[in-house]
């Protein structure tokens, strides 16, 4: 008995946490998946209704707006963040004296919440008193900037604020990647006569593949989950023009009493994340195993 | 003081069997070295003796008691690790006495042992330091101290010297040797360094692929390796191994190398076979580099050969010379004063009294 | 290759050094412009919060305040003094603090214990178990929002700080376990073996040997958890309202509920107040903050 206890102590210690994860993560996800197949409205009901809610979801114009916005947002957000991140990390890697200070400046927005970020940018992008007025005061008298209240442009304001908040993070990832590269490779390339530009393009950036991978996965993940920033900046508006799936889900769940529909949209989000994260985790694990 | 017996010990990691029915008998006060290449299972065996790995099959007995399910702390052993495994947050004093405190030894007794052994290991000036403030050699001494104060029945060493530089390694090797003489405790020592094994062991167990290939005194292992693996693993430069055929014509037995020319053969009449091969059997003929001598050295049983040097290296007090030998390259250790030149044949004397013959098929000693 | 004559070499050297200086200037110019880009919103926030509304209407984003007014800060922190419809941050700031401290402490402690058991006491299936934990870092919380709301209701923890502590502890476990597991895996197993032979058991090894050397990862984890929980809006807005809300929810409500005239200076002061704790942590322990962000993504 004592021997058994001693031998299994590690498992016993982990068990409570694991049970919590099992229940609150996996159990809850299963619940959500099940409810997405029911007629639940304001309260969950457990009668099986087949794909009814999923069909409703995919015939709901608001959901299409949300998905379309997610696609626009994701592509721009990831693309711009990575470009800025790479540029900044390479420039910072040139043995700059003020590196520590600059790095701090580039990364601090990451410490702020999306609500704070959204509040600040909402003011900056204010159609009459914000950046528009600034440019008019500077002499560009016919400058207009009304994206925040323009149905066609509102989603881009979210991109602007999100890039401001997260691009420093990509910079940090790439900088760490650059620092982990063996100095001797760069020395060898220099002696071989390669210029700094071609060293980065042909040798260093290809070695950054894992960093690209993890940046993309993390940014994708941020964009699929993006909720706070939309709420703070546009609240999905004007109208529903800047809706995103996460906003749609909470709207349906807490304001429209459409639990079944909300669950169906949550399942879609979950499946999207699954499709991204599982291959990533799998390849990461293979890499770790190979390194062992 | 204790004896150790390991019988039919088996260990699997997943589907790979890392130890295959190991048997080992250690008498009280012996210094056993487990020697082998990395991945041969020697560290696993040591960890199982320590109780850090569970036993899949077989038994481990310390002083006749089966200890398979006994916790490491209750086996009355102490262990020195390759990375020293000092506790970074504790001072040297706390590191050394941690084990005694766990055992609720009285304060006076702890103080006394600490004094005694820290003096013995010359770490008494370092007691208040943290491991990070010590040099490699000092850390090694602290790790030894931690094991010594416990005054265990059996000492286990897991490659304790491999993180030291060459000079310190020799110094610490001498100290371990002296310690064994002073304390007379049973010691089990894992290493992949044959010089350490040779100089420390009362007996060496050469391991490969989860099996003890041969166990014996350093002398036996070196002079009479029981397989090609052991012969090749022990000795630097490595033993010369020539493939060829055994030929027996009446009373005259000889070895005919593959690719030989002009009816070249080596007489084997003086070799004491453990089991004599048949005429025409494929065998491997092995001789160590020091068995190639200058012609003026007189030997009990020898053979004259003319060989062409292909590479000459001065190692200090001698020359290592590689020769062309019927398509093989063989190495000889010759006095530094010989005048050898590349591609210029020299006549030499091959010592036949200490050769080894192996079966080509089974690679076992004949 | 032939060595050029001294004159040529000198010319080469001069042009190279000229090029180098030019590049250097260009480099600093680009880096400086980016620094302005990142700092501008912070500048705008501070400047705006120190102006009066009249000044805001007259000037623009960049103009400095004529005289420094702290009224907006006072209003944001402790309100205008009306009885109804007056949202200010002070009570919610304490709400957030009361939520963050226990949630961070509990999740960090269990994360450390899990990481220790998973790496130093390997057992069959431990890697799969870790993977199951790790997956919790990635799930979109929308997928658990509804059942969580139900569960909190059943437990009687709806709209309470304790409920939020529970939620943040549960979903923080995945992260804290991951941090500690990845840290402990790099600590040599031999140290644990040595302690076992010395006679220390599971908990003694954890508290005496491992925890004393875990300071860096504890700091990383605490900062990560603190930042994440302080900045959370989704859980806060889904599971609480009114008086039990955390600060981010209150900030958002404050900005949305414009009584009559929008007071941008108050909004900015409030946003700044809500951001101060995490900014402070970032400035004081930026190294650990970055390490937390990059953990698991670069090292793999």
Coordinates of N, CA, C and O in Angstrom, one line a residue, chain C residues 211-281:
Chain C
X211 N 12.1 24.3 -6.1 CA 11.5 25.6 -6.0 C 12.6 26.7 -5.8 O 12.5 27.8 -6.3
X212 N 13.6 26.4 -4.9 CA 14.6 27.5 -4.7 C 15.3 27.9 -6.0 O 15.9 29.0 -6.1
X213 N 15.3 27.1 -7.0 CA 16.0 27.5 -8.3 C 15.0 27.9 -9.3 O 15.3 28.0 -10.5
X214 N 13.7 28.0 -9.0 CA 12.7 28.3 -10.0 C 12.3 29.8 -10.1 O 11.4 30.1 -10.8
X215 N 13.1 30.6 -9.4 CA 12.7 32.0 -9.4 C 12.4 32.6 -10.8 O 11.4 33.3 -11.0
X216 N 13.3 32.4 -11.7 CA 13.1 33.0 -13.1 C 11.7 32.6 -13.7 O 11.0 33.4 -14.2
X217 N 11.4 31.3 -13.6 CA 10.2 30.8 -14.3 C 9.0 31.2 -13.5 O 7.9 31.5 -14.0
X218 N 9.1 31.4 -12.2 CA 8.0 31.8 -11.3 C 7.7 33.3 -11.8 O 6.5 33.6 -12.0
X219 N 8.7 34.1 -11.9 CA 8.5 35.5 -12.3 C 7.8 35.5 -13.7 O 6.9 36.2 -13.9
X220 N 8.4 34.7 -14.6 CA 7.8 34.7 -16.0 C 6.3 34.3 -15.9 O 5.4 35.0 -16.5
X221 N 6.0 33.3 -15.1 CA 4.6 32.8 -15.1 C 3.7 33.8 -14.4 O 2.6 34.1 -14.9
X222 N 4.2 34.4 -13.3 CA 3.4 35.3 -12.6 C 3.1 36.5 -13.5 O 1.9 37.0 -13.5
X223 N 4.1 37.0 -14.2 CA 3.8 38.1 -15.1 C 2.9 37.8 -16.2 O 1.9 38.6 -16.5
X224 N 3.1 36.6 -16.7 CA 2.2 36.2 -17.8 C 0.7 36.1 -17.3 O -0.2 36.7 -18.0
X225 N 0.5 35.5 -16.2 CA -0.8 35.3 -15.7 C -1.4 36.6 -15.3 O -2.5 36.9 -15.5
X226 N -0.6 37.4 -14.6 CA -1.1 38.7 -14.2 C -1.5 39.6 -15.4 O -2.6 40.1 -15.4
X227 N -0.7 39.7 -16.4 CA -1.0 40.5 -17.5 C -2.3 39.9 -18.2 O -3.2 40.7 -18.5
X228 N -2.3 38.6 -18.4 CA -3.5 38.0 -19.1 C -4.8 38.2 -18.3 O -5.8 38.6 -18.9
X229 N -4.7 38.0 -17.0 CA -6.0 38.1 -16.2 C -6.4 39.6 -16.1 O -7.6 39.9 -16.2
X230 N -5.4 40.4 -15.8 CA -5.7 41.8 -15.7 C -6.4 42.4 -17.0 O -7.3 43.2 -16.9
X231 N -5.8 41.9 -18.1 CA -6.3 42.5 -19.4 C -7.5 41.8 -19.9 O -8.0 42.1 -21.0
X232 N -7.9 40.7 -19.2 CA -9.1 39.9 -19.8 C -10.3 40.8 -19.9 O -10.7 41.5 -19.0
X233 N -11.0 40.6 -21.0 CA -12.3 41.2 -21.1 C -13.4 40.2 -21.4 O -14.5 40.4 -20.9
X234 N -13.1 39.2 -22.1 CA -14.1 38.2 -22.5 C -14.8 37.6 -21.3 O -16.0 37.6 -21.2
X235 N -14.0 37.0 -20.4 CA -14.6 36.3 -19.2 C -15.3 37.4 -18.4 O -16.4 37.2 -17.9
X236 N -14.6 38.5 -18.2 CA -15.2 39.5 -17.3 C -16.5 40.0 -17.8 O -17.5 40.1 -17.0
X237 N -16.6 40.2 -19.1 CA -17.9 40.8 -19.6 C -18.9 39.7 -19.7 O -20.1 40.0 -19.7
X238 N -18.5 38.4 -19.9 CA -19.5 37.3 -20.0 C -20.1 36.9 -18.7 O -21.2 36.5 -18.6
X239 N -19.2 36.9 -17.6 CA -19.6 36.3 -16.3 C -19.9 37.3 -15.3 O -20.1 37.0 -14.1
X240 N -19.8 38.6 -15.6 CA -20.0 39.6 -14.5 C -20.6 40.9 -15.1 O -20.4 41.1 -16.3
X241 N -21.3 41.6 -14.3 CA -21.8 42.9 -14.7 C -22.0 43.7 -13.5 O -21.8 43.2 -12.3
X242 N -22.3 45.0 -13.6 CA -22.5 45.8 -12.4 C -21.3 45.8 -11.5 O -20.2 46.0 -12.0
X243 N -21.6 45.6 -10.2 CA -20.5 45.9 -9.3 C -19.4 44.9 -9.2 O -18.3 45.2 -8.7
X244 N -19.6 43.7 -9.7 CA -18.6 42.7 -9.6 C -17.7 42.7 -10.8 O -16.8 41.9 -10.9
X245 N -17.8 43.6 -11.7 CA -17.0 43.6 -13.0 C -15.6 44.0 -12.7 O -15.3 44.8 -11.8
X246 N -14.7 43.4 -13.5 CA -13.3 43.8 -13.4 C -13.1 45.1 -14.2 O -13.9 45.5 -14.9
X247 N -11.9 45.6 -14.1 CA -11.6 47.0 -14.6 C -11.8 47.1 -16.1 O -12.3 48.2 -16.6
X248 N -11.4 46.1 -16.9 CA -11.5 46.3 -18.3 C -13.0 46.4 -18.7 O -13.3 47.2 -19.7
X249 N -13.9 45.7 -18.1 CA -15.3 45.8 -18.4 C -15.8 47.2 -18.0 O -16.5 47.8 -18.8
X250 N -15.3 47.6 -16.8 CA -15.7 49.0 -16.4 C -15.3 50.0 -17.3 O -16.0 51.0 -17.7
X251 N -14.0 49.9 -17.8 CA -13.5 50.9 -18.7 C -14.3 51.0 -20.0 O -14.7 52.0 -20.5
X252 N -14.7 49.8 -20.5 CA -15.5 49.7 -21.7 C -16.8 50.4 -21.5 O -17.3 51.1 -22.3
X253 N -17.4 50.1 -20.4 CA -18.7 50.7 -20.0 C -18.6 52.2 -20.0 O -19.5 52.9 -20.4
X254 N -17.6 52.6 -19.3 CA -17.4 54.0 -19.1 C -17.3 54.8 -20.5 O -17.9 55.8 -20.7
X255 N -16.5 54.2 -21.4 CA -16.4 54.8 -22.7 C -17.7 54.8 -23.5 O -18.0 55.7 -24.2
X256 N -18.4 53.7 -23.3 CA -19.7 53.5 -24.1 C -20.8 54.4 -23.6 O -21.5 55.0 -24.3
X257 N -20.9 54.4 -22.2 CA -22.0 55.2 -21.7 C -21.7 56.7 -21.6 O -21.3 57.2 -20.5
X258 N -21.9 57.3 -22.7 CA -21.7 58.8 -22.6 C -23.0 59.4 -22.2 O -24.0 59.2 -22.8
X259 N -23.0 60.1 -21.0 CA -24.2 60.6 -20.5 C -24.8 61.7 -21.4 O -25.8 61.5 -21.9
X260 N -24.0 62.7 -21.6 CA -24.5 63.7 -22.6 C -23.5 64.0 -23.6 O -23.6 63.7 -24.8
X261 N -22.4 64.6 -23.2 CA -21.3 64.9 -24.0 C -20.1 63.9 -23.8 O -19.8 63.5 -22.7
X262 N -19.5 63.5 -24.9 CA -18.3 62.6 -24.8 C -17.2 63.4 -24.1 O -16.9 64.5 -24.5
X263 N -16.6 62.8 -23.1 CA -15.5 63.4 -22.5 C -14.2 62.6 -22.8 O -13.9 61.7 -22.0
X264 N -13.6 63.0 -23.8 CA -12.4 62.2 -24.3 C -11.3 62.2 -23.3 O -10.5 61.3 -23.1
X265 N -11.2 63.4 -22.6 CA -10.1 63.4 -21.6 C -10.3 62.4 -20.5 O -9.3 61.7 -20.0
X266 N -11.5 62.2 -20.0 CA -11.8 61.2 -19.0 C -11.6 59.8 -19.5 O -11.0 59.0 -18.9
X267 N -12.0 59.6 -20.8 CA -11.8 58.3 -21.4 C -10.3 57.9 -21.4 O -9.9 56.8 -21.1
X268 N -9.5 58.9 -21.8 CA -8.1 58.6 -21.9 C -7.4 58.4 -20.6 O -6.6 57.5 -20.4
X269 N -7.8 59.2 -19.6 CA -7.3 59.0 -18.2 C -7.7 57.6 -17.7 O -6.9 56.9 -17.2
X270 N -9.0 57.2 -18.0 CA -9.4 55.9 -17.6 C -8.7 54.8 -18.2 O -8.2 53.8 -17.6
X271 N -8.5 54.9 -19.6 CA -7.7 53.9 -20.3 C -6.3 53.8 -19.7 O -5.8 52.7 -19.5
X272 N -5.7 55.0 -19.4 CA -4.4 54.9 -18.9 C -4.3 54.2 -17.5 O -3.4 53.4 -17.2
X273 N -5.3 54.6 -16.7 CA -5.4 53.9 -15.3 C -5.5 52.4 -15.5 O -4.8 51.7 -14.8
X274 N -6.3 52.0 -16.4 CA -6.5 50.5 -16.6 C -5.3 49.9 -17.1 O -5.0 48.7 -16.9
X275 N -4.4 50.7 -17.8 CA -3.2 50.1 -18.4 C -2.0 50.2 -17.5 O -1.0 49.5 -17.7
X276 N -2.1 51.1 -16.4 CA -0.9 51.3 -15.6 C -0.3 50.0 -15.0 O 0.9 49.8 -15.1
X277 N -1.1 49.2 -14.3 CA -0.5 48.0 -13.7 C 0.4 47.2 -14.6 O 1.5 46.8 -14.3
X278 N -0.2 46.8 -15.8 CA 0.6 46.0 -16.7 C 1.7 46.7 -17.3 O 2.8 46.1 -17.5
X279 N 1.6 48.0 -17.6 CA 2.7 48.8 -18.1 C 3.8 48.8 -17.1 O 5.0 48.7 -17.4
X280 N 3.4 49.0 -15.8 CA 4.4 49.0 -14.8 C 5.2 47.7 -14.7 O 6.4 47.7 -14.6
X281 N 4.5 46.6 -14.7 CA 5.1 45.3 -14.7 C 6.1 45.2 -15.9 O 7.2 44.7 -15.8

